[in-house]
Coordinates of C-alpha atoms in Angstrom, one line a residue:
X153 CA -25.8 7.9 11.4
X154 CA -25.0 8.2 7.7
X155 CA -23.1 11.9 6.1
X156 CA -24.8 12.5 2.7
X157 CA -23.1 14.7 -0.2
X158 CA -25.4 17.6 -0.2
X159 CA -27.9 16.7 2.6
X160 CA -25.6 16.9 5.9
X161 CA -26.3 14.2 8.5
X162 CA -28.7 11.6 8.7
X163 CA -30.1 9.3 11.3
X164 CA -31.3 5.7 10.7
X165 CA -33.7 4.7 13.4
X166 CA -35.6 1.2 12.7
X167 CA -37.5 2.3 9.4
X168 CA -37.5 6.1 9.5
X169 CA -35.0 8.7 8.7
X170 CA -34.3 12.3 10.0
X171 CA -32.2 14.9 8.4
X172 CA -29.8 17.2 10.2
X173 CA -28.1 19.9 8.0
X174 CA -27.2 23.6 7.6
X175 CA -30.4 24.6 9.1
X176 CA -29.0 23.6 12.0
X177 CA -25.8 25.0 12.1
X178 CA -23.3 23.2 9.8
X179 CA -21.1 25.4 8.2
X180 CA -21.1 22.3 4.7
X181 CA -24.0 19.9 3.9
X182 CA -21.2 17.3 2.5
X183 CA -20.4 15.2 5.3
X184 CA -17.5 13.1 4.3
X185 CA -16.7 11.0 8.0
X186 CA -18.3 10.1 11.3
X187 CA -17.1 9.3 14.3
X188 CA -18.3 8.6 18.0
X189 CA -16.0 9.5 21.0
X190 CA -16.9 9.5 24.8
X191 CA -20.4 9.2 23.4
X192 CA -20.1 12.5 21.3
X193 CA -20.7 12.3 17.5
X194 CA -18.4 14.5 15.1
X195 CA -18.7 15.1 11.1
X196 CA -16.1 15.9 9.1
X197 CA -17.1 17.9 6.3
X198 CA -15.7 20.3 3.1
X199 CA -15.2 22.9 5.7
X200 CA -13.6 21.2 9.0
X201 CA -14.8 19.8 11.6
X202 CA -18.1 20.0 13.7
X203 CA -19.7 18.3 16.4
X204 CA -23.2 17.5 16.4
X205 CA -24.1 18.2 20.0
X206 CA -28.0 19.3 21.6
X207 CA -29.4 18.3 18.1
X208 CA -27.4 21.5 16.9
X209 CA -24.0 21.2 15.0
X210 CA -20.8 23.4 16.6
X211 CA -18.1 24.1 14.3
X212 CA -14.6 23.1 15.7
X213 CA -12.0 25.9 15.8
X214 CA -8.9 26.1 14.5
X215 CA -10.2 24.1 11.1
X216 CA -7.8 26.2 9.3
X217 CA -4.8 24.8 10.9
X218 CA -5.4 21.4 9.2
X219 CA -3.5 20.5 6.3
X220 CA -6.4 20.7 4.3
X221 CA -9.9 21.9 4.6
X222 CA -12.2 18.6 4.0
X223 CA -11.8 16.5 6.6
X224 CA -11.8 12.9 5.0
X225 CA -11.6 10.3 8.1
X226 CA -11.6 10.5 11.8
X227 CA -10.4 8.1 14.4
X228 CA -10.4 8.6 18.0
X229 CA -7.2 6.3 19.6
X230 CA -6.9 4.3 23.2
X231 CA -5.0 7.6 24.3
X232 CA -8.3 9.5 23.3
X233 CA -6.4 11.4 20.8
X234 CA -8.1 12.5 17.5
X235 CA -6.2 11.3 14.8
X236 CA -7.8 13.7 11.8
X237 CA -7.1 12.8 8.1
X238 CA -7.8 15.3 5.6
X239 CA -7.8 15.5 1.4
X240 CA -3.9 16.5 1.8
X241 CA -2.3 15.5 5.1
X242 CA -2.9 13.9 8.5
X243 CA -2.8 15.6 11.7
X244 CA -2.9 13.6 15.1
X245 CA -4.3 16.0 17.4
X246 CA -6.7 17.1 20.6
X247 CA -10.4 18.4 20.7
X248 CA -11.1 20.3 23.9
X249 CA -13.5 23.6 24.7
X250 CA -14.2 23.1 20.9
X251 CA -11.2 24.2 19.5
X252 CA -8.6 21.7 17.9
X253 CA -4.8 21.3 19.5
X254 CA -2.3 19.7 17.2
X255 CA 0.2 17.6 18.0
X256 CA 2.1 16.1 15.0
X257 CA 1.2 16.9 11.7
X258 CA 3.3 14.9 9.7
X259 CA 4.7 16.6 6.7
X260 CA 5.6 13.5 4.9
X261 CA 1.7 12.7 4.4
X262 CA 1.0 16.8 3.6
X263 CA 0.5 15.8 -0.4
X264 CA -1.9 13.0 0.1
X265 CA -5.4 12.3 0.6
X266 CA -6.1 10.2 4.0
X267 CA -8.9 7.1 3.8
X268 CA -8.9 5.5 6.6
X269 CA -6.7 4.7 10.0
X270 CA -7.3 2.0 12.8
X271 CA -5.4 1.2 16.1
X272 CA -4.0 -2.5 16.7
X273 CA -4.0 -4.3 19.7
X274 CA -0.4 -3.3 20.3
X275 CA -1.0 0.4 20.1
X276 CA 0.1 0.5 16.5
X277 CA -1.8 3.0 14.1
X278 CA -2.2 2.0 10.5
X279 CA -2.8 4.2 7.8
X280 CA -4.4 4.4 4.6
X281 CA -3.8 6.6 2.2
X282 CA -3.3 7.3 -1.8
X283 CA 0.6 7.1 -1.3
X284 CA 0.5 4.1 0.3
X285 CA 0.1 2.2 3.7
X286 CA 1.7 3.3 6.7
X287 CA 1.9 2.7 10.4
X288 CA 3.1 4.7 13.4
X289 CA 4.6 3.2 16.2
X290 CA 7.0 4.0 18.7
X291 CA 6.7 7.8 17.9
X292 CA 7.7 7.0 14.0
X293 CA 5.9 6.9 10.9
X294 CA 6.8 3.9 8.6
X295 CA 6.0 3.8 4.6
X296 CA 5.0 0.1 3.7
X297 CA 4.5 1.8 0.1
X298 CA 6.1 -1.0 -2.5
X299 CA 7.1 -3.2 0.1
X300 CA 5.9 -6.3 2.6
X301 CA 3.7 -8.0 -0.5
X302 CA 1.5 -4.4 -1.6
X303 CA 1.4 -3.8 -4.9
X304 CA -0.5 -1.4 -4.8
X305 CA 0.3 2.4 -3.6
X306 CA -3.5 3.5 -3.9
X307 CA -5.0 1.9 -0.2
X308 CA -8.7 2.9 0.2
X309 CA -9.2 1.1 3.1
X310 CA -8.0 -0.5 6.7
X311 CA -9.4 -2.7 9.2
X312 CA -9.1 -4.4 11.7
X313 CA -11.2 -7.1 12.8
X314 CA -12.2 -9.1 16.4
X315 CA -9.1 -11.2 16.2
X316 CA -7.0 -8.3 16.0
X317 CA -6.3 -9.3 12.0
X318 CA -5.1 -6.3 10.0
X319 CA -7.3 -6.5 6.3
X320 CA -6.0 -3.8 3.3
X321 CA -8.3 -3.0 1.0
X322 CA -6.5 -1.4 -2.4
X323 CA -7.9 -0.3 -5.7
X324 CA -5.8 -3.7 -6.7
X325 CA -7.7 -6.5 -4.4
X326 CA -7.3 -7.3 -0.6
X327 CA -4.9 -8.3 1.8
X328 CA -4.6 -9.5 4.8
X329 CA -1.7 -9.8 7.1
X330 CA 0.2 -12.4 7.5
X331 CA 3.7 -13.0 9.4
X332 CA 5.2 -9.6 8.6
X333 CA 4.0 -10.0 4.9
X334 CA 1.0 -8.2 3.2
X335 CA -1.2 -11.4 1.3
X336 CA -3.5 -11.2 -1.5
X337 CA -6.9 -12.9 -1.0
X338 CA -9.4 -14.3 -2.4
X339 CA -11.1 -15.7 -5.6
X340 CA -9.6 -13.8 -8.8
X341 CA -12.5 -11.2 -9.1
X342 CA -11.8 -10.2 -5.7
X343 CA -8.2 -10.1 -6.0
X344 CA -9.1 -8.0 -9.1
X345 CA -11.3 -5.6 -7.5
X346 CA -11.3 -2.0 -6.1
X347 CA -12.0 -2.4 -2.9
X348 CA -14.1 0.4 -0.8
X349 CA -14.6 -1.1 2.3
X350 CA -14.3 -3.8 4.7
X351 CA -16.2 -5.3 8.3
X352 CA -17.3 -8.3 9.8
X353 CA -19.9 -9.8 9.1
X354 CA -22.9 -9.7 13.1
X355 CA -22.1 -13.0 14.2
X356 CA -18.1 -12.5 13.4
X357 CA -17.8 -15.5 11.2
X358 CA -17.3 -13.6 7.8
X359 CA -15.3 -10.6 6.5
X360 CA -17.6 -8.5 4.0
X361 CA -15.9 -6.8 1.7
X362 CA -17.7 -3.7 -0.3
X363 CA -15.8 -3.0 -3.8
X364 CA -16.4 -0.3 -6.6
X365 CA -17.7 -2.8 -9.1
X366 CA -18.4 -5.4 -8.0
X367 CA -21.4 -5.6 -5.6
X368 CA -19.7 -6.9 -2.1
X369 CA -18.8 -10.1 -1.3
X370 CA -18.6 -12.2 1.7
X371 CA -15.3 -13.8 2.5
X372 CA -15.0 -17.2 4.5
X373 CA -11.4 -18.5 4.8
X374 CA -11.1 -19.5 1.5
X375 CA -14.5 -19.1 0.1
X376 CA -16.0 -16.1 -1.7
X377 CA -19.6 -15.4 -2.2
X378 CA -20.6 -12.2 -4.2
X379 CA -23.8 -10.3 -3.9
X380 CA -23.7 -8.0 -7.4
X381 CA -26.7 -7.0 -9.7
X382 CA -26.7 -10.0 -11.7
X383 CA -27.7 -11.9 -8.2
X384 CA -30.5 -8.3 -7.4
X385 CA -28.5 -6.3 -5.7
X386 CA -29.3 -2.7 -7.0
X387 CA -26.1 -0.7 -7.7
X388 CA -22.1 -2.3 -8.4
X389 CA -21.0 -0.5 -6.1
X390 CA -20.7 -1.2 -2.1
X391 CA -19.3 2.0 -0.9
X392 CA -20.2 2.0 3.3
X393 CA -21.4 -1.8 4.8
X394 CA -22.4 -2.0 8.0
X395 CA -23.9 -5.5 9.5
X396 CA -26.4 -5.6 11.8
X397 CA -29.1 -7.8 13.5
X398 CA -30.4 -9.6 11.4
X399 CA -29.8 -7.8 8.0
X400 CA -27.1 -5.9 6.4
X401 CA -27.2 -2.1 5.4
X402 CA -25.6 -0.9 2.0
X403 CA -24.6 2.7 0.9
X404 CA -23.7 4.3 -2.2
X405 CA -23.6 7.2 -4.1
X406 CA -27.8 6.6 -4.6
X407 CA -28.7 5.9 -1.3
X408 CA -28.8 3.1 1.3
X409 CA -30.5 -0.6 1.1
X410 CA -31.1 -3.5 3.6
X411 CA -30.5 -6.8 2.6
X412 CA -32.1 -9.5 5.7
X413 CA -30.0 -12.1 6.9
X414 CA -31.4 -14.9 5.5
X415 CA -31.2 -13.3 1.7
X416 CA -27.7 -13.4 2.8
X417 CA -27.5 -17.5 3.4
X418 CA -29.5 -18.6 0.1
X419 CA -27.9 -18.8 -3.5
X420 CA -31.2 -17.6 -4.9
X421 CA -31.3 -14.4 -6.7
X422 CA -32.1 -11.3 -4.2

């Protein structure tokens, strides 16, 4: 499932593509964030929130209770809990009969736009957002804004992959983790770059690494391999990466390409 800017939803099945917008019921064609929950699929869009439910889409009440109207990023948490980031705030809340319940809404985020959030294997939520990184843990929201190794306030992205590794992905390079200190990685174009987003690579043995301007690259312990227009790719920018078998799907502001597997392993040109 892919949101568009002006075209709502859109589903991706093997080599064909359907469409799913205001004709069917949603309230704002630009769909911002997606997210799956007790196998039921929610857009967050310029308006609120919906979920897309009997191939129609139902608009979740109480929208206008949210810090801010365009919902940015949505993560569901192990306590099945929506945590719902917006333009201007955070709110960590409940969906139920349709109609959003809040339950913090943390005033200290209330000026800045939310990007992304993720869970750790201890329960701890991370938090991306254009004031920083932050994590809440024990009932309290922490600011690593300056601190632990970021030099950078301006966090587009968070992730964690399947060795419970936390990777940061700032408009000033990438970090990972390490020992209670936030690491820069990677060659010097990648420590460089603005980074948009960040996932592992099918078979777990790479971290791939979308940026602004760069193409994306492909990150294996210390080596860096970069897939950018001078090697085919069409576009610099790698906003949404998602690996799957046996190829890898690309998405930017033009539209969505699959590069195979095996494209990936060469050094020829794509």
């Amino acid at each position: 499932w892919f949101g568009s800017k002006s075209n709502g939803l859109t589903r991706l099945r093997q080599d064909a593509t359907r469409n799913y917008g205001t004709a069917l019921g949603l309230v704002d064609p630009f769909v911002w964030t997606v997210a799956v929950a007790d196998d039921r699929l929610y857009v967050g869009h310029n308006q609120g929130l919906a979920e897309f439910r009997d191939h129609r889409f139902v608009q979740i009440k109480n929208s206008e209770l949210l810090p801010n109207r365009v919902v940015y990023t949505l993560f569901f948490d192990r306590q099945k809990r929506w945590w719902i980031g917006t333009r201007g705030g955070l709110v960590l809340a409940t969906i139920e009969n349709d109609t959003i319940s809040i339950i913090n809404d943390f005033p200290g985020l209330a000026h800045t736009q939310i990007n992304g959030i993720v869970e750790d294997n201890k329960n701890n939520v991370w938090i991306a957002s254009y004031d920083g990184l932050y994590r809440f843990a024990n009932g309290k929201l922490e600011s690593f804004a300056d601190k632990a190794g970021l030099k950078s306030r301006k966090i587009r992205f968070v992730y964690i992959d399947s060795h419970d590794q936390l990777w940061v992905g700032s408009e000033q390079g990438l970090y990972k983790l390490v020992d209670a200190e936030f690491v820069l990685v990677g060659d010097e174009k990648l420590k460089r770059a603005h980074i948009t987003h960040i996932a592992e690579s099918a078979d777990k043995s790479k971290i791939v690494v979308g940026t602004f301007q760069s193409g994306f690259a492909l990150l294996q312990e210390n080596k860096v391999d970069w897939f950018d227009p001078e090697r085919g790719v069409p576009t610099k920018s790698a906003l949404y990466i998602q690996p799957i078998k046996a190829a890898m799907l690309v998405a930017n502001t033009d539209g969505i390409y699959i590069l195979p597997e095996a494209d990936l392993e060469t050094n020829a040109e794509l």
